Coordinates of C-alpha atoms in Angstrom, one line a residue:
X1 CA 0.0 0.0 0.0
X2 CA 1.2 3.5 -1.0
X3 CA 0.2 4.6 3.0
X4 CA 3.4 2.2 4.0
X5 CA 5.9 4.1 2.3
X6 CA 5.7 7.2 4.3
X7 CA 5.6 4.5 7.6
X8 CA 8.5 5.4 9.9
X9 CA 7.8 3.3 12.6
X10 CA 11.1 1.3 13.9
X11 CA 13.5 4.3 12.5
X12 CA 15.3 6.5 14.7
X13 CA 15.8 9.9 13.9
X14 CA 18.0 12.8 15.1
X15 CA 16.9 16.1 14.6
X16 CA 19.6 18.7 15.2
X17 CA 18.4 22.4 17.2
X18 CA 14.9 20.5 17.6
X19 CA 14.1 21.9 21.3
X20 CA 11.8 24.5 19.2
X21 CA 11.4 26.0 15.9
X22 CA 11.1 24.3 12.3
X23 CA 13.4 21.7 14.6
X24 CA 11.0 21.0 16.6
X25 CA 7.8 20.7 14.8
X26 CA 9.9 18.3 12.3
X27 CA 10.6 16.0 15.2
X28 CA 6.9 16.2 16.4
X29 CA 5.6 15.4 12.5
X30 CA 8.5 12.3 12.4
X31 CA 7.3 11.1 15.8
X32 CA 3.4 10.8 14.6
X33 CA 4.7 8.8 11.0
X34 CA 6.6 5.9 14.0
X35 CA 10.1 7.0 14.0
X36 CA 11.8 7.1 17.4
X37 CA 12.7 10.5 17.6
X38 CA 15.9 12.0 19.6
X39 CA 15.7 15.7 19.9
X40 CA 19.1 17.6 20.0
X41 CA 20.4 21.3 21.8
X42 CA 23.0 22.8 23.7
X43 CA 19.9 24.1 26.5
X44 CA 19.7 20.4 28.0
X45 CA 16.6 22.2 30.2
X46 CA 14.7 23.5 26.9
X47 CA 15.3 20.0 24.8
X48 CA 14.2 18.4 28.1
X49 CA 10.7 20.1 28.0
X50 CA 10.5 19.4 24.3
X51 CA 10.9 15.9 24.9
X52 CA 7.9 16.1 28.0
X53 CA 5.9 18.8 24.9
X54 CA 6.0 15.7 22.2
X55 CA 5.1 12.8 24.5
X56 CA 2.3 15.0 25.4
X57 CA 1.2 15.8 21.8
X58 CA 2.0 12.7 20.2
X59 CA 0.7 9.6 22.9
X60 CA 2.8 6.9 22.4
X61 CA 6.0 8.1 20.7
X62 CA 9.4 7.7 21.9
X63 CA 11.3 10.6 22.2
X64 CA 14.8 10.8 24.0
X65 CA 17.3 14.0 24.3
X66 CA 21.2 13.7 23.5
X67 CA 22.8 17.4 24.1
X68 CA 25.4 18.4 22.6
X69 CA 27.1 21.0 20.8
X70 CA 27.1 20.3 17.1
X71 CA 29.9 22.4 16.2
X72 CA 32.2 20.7 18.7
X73 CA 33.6 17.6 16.4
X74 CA 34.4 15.7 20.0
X75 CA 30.7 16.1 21.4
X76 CA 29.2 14.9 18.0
X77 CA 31.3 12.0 17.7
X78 CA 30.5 11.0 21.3
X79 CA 27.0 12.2 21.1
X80 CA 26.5 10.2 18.0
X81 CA 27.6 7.4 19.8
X82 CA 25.3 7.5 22.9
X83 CA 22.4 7.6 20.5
X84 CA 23.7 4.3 18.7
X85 CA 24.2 2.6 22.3
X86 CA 20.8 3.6 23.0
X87 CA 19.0 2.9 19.5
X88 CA 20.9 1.1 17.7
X89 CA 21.7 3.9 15.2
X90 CA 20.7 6.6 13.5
X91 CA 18.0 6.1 10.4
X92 CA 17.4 9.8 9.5
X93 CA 19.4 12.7 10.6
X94 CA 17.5 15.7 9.7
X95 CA 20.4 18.9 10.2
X96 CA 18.1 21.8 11.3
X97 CA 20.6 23.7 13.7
X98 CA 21.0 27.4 12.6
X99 CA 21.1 30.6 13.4
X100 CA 21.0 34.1 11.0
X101 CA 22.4 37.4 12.1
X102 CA 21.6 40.3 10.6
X103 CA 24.2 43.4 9.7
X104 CA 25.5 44.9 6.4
X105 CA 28.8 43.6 5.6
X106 CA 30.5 46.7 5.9
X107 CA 30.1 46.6 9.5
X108 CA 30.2 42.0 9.9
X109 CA 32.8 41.1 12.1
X110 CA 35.1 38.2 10.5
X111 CA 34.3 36.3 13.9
X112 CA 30.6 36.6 13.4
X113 CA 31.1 35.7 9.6
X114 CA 32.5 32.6 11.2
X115 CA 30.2 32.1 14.0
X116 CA 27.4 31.8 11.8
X117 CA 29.0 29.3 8.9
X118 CA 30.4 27.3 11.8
X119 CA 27.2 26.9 12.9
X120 CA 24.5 27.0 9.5
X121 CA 26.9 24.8 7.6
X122 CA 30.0 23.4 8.9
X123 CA 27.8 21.7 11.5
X124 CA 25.9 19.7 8.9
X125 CA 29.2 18.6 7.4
X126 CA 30.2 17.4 11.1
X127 CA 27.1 15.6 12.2
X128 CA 26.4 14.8 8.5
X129 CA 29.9 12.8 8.2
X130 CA 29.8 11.5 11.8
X131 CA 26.2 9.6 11.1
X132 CA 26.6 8.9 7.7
X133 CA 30.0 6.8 8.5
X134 CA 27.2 3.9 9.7
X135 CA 24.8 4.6 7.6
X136 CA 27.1 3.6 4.9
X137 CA 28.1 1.0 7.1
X138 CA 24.3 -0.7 7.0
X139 CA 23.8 0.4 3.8
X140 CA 20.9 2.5 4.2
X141 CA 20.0 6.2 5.7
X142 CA 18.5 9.3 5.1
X143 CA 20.0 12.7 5.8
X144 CA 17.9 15.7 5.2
X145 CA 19.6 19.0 5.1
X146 CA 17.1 22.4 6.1
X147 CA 18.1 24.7 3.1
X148 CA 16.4 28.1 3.0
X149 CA 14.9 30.4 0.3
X150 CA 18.3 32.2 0.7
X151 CA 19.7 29.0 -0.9
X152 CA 18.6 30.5 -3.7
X153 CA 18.3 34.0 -3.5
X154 CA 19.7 37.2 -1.5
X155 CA 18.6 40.1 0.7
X156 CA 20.8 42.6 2.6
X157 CA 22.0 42.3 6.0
X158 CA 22.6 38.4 6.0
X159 CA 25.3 37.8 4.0
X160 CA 26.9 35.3 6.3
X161 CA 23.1 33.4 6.5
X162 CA 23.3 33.3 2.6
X163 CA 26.4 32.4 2.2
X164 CA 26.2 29.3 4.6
X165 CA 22.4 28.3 3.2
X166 CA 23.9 28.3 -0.4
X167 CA 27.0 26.5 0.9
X168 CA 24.4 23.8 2.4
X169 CA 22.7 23.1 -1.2
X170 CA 26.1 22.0 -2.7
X171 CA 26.7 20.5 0.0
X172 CA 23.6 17.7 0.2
X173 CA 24.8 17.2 -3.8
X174 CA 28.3 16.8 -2.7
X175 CA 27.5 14.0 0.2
X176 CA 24.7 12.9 -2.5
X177 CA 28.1 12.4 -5.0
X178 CA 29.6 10.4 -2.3
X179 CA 27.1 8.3 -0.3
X180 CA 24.2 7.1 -2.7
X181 CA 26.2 4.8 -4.4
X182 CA 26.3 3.0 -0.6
X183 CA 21.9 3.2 0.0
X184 CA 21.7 6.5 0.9
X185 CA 19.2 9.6 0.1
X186 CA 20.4 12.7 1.0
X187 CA 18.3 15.8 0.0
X188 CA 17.4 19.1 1.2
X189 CA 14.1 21.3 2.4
X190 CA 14.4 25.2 1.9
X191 CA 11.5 26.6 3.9
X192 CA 10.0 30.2 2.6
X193 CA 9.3 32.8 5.3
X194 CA 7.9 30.3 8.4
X195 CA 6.2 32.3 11.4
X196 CA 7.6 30.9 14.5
X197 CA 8.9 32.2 18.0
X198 CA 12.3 33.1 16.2
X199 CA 9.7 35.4 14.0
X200 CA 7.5 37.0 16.0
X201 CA 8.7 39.9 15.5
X202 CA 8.9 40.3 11.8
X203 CA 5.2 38.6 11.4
X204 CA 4.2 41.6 13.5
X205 CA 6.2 44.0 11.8
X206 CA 3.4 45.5 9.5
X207 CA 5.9 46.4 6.7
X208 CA 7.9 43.4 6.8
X209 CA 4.9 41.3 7.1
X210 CA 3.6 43.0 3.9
X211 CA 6.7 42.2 2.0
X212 CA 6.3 38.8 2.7
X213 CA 3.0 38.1 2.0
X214 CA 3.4 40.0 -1.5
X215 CA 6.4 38.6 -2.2
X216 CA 5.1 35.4 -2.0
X217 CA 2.5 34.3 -4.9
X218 CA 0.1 32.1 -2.0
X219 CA 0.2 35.4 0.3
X220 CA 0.6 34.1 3.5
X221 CA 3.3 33.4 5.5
X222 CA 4.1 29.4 5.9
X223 CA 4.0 28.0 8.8
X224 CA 5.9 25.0 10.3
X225 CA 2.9 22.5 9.9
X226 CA 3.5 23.2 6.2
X227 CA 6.9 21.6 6.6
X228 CA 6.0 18.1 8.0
X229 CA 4.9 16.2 4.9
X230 CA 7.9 17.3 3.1
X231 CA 10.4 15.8 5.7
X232 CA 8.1 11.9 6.3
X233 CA 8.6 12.1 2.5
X234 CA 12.3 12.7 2.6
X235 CA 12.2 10.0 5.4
X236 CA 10.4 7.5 4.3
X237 CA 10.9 4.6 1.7
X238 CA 8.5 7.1 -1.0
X239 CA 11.7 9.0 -0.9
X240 CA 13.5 5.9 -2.5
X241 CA 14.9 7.0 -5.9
X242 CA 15.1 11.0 -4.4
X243 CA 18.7 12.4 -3.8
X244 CA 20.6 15.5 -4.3
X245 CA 17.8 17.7 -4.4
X246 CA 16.3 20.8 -2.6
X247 CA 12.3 20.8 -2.0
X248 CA 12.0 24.8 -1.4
X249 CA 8.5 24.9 0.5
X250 CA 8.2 28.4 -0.1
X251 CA 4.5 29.4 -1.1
X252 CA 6.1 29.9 -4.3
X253 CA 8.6 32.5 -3.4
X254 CA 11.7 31.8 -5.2
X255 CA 9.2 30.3 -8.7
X256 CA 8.5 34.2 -9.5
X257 CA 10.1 37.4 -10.2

């Protein structure tokens, strides 16, 4: 049956920067398709309410919390490892941790620059590498890489953001190049402009909020429910014959001029 493709049940997945966010309502929507779900953070308080949050909204699923810094190689190798000696591996690693920061380049700060790749991109090459090293091992995985419309275009003030989101598209192809001949489908999702905590404040900005919604030819902003079917896809066994690619979920942002 069609339905048992999208199935997770009996995966684990890891979901990097999931205590909230995009990161977190992707665990939520890989919990209710059956995957055991391990949510990931540096705030071992905040992932720990997450954990309690899921349970709650999804009776039933298993959900444990591994914290660790996924710019630190050290931590992710041994982070990695106590998820293995508790589930037996790693099925989908979904690399969602991310932050943007916002200031002309003029003014950027080569550390900040840094900060920002270190933790948008390099940190998908770490945990990406560290995981995949089994999954190539078993044959099988899924890694699924969350790209942004600024994988594909620009606006001022986040050049660093850009930079590392564009950096991330070449990189799924790159670990696509690499790993598919050995079972695995590595792809990416590039969300539009998703209202969550993180945006509050520009989905109240009336301006802003107005730019968005023009900009975008469904004239709303997304929202992270909009994301969940996109990531059981990438997932899931429907996902099959799928690598290398970037599903932007966008309202059709980055389709128009």
């Amino acid at each position: 049956m069609v339905s048992e493709l999208f199935d997770l049940t009996g995966r684990v997945a890891l979901v990097t920067g999931s205590s909230r966010g995009i990161g977190n309502a992707v665990a939520n929507g890989l919990a209710e398709a059956g995957a055991t779900v391990v949510l990931n953070g540096r705030d071992r308080q905040r992932a720990a309410e997450a954990r309690d949050a899921l349970r709650a909204a999804v009776p039933g699923a298993e959900c444990d919390v591994v914290c660790f810094d996924v710019t630190a190689e050290t931590e992710v190798v041994e982070g990695v490892a106590e998820i293995a000696d508790r589930h037996g591996g790693i099925d989908v690693l979904v690399n969602n941790a991310g932050f943007q920061h916002r200031e002309s380049m003029f003014d950027l700060s080569v550390e900040r620059w840094e900060e920002v790749l270190r933790t948008d991109l390099t940190s998908a090459f770490l945990v990406g590498r560290t995981v995949a090293r089994d999954m190539v091992r078993r044959g099988s995985g899924r890694i699924i890489n969350i790209c942004s419309v600024q994988t594909e275009l620009a606006r001022p003030s986040i050049a660093p953001y850009t930079a590392a989101k564009g950096g991330l598209r070449n990189l799924t192809r790159a670990m696509t190049a690499e790993w598919a001949g050995s079972g695995l489908q590595i792809n990416g999702i590039a969300p539009g402009y998703i209202a969550t905590e993180l945006t509050s404040a520009l989905v109240a900005d009336p301006e802003f909020s107005g730019w968005v919604t023009g900009r975008t030819p469904a004239g709303r902003w997304g929202s992270t429910d909009d994301l969940l079917g996109p990531a059981v896809f990438l997932a899931s066994d429907a996902a099959s014959f799928v690598n290398g690619q970037i599903l932007f979920v966008d309202g059709g942002m980055t389709a128009v001029v």
